[in-house]
Amino acid sequence: MLAVAAALTTAACAGAAATPAPRTPAPAPTSAAAPPPVVLLDPGHNGRNAAEPAAIRRLVPDGRGGEKACNTTGTATDAGYPEHAFAFDVAQRVAARLEAAGVRVVLTRTDDDGVGPCVDERGRAGEEAGAAAAVSIHADGAAPTASGFHVAYADPPLNPAQAGPAVELATALRDALRAGGFRDSDYIGRDGLSPRADLAGLNHATRPTVLVECANMRNPDEAAVVSSASGRDRYAAAIAAGVLGFLEREP
Ligand code: ZN
């Protein structure tokens, strides 16, 4: 963070110096600058979920009065590249890009070798982090002919953050993924967006929170993209751009 703040300060000074003959000197950088915005990133699933079935099958509140399994193992490509590894790698890449832009990033898990956390805990993590936005990163496992991304948000909304800001965040991410060359899902949702009542991580959220299903890992073309570092970097660039676009819209 300190390096980021320094870089931003340098950029601001360079901009001021380029202004010809200012009437008044540019204000000196202040040490009381506003704290950086916080973004929560939630890489889906975890590397040891499959090894601990009892732990991840434990029922937790689903956020709408029911119960849901703590977590699931996630999907994989036909070649065996797992969703948890994809999600964790993309989250790391998004984090690096956001931090370079001056954002403080909090992750729901900091490695890919553990179990959980449960979906209710993931859903509350944005509030606990004081996040201005939260993004769960996943990839889907659908019929091989299906393809495209979709961005899910809680619907019907349960609180003000879900009612408007989460939809704005979903739309910003949808637009950024489109701009990054990715196609809307052709098998779920509409226009790349998917309102959902059944995702506990979204139901528990009291900060603007969405879940991105980047691709269908069972589709051969999309499996090739998610399995490549360059493909994951493209997803990360789009997600980071969408988050930054959303943050800039905040008052
Ligand atoms: Zn998933």
Coordinates of C-alpha atoms and ligand atoms in Angstrom, one line a residue, residues 44-45 72 74-75 83 137-140 211 213, ligand 1:
G44 CA -14.5 -19.6 -4.8
H45 CA -14.1 -23.0 -3.1
T72 CA -18.6 -27.1 -2.3
G74 CA -16.4 -26.5 -7.4
T75 CA -16.0 -27.8 -10.9
E83 CA -12.1 -24.2 -10.4
I137 CA -14.7 -15.2 -8.4
H138 CA -15.9 -18.5 -9.9
A139 CA -16.2 -20.5 -13.1
D140 CA -19.1 -22.7 -14.0
L211 CA -20.4 -13.3 -8.0
E213 CA -18.9 -16.9 -13.2
Ligands
ZN1 ZN -17.9 -22.0 -8.0

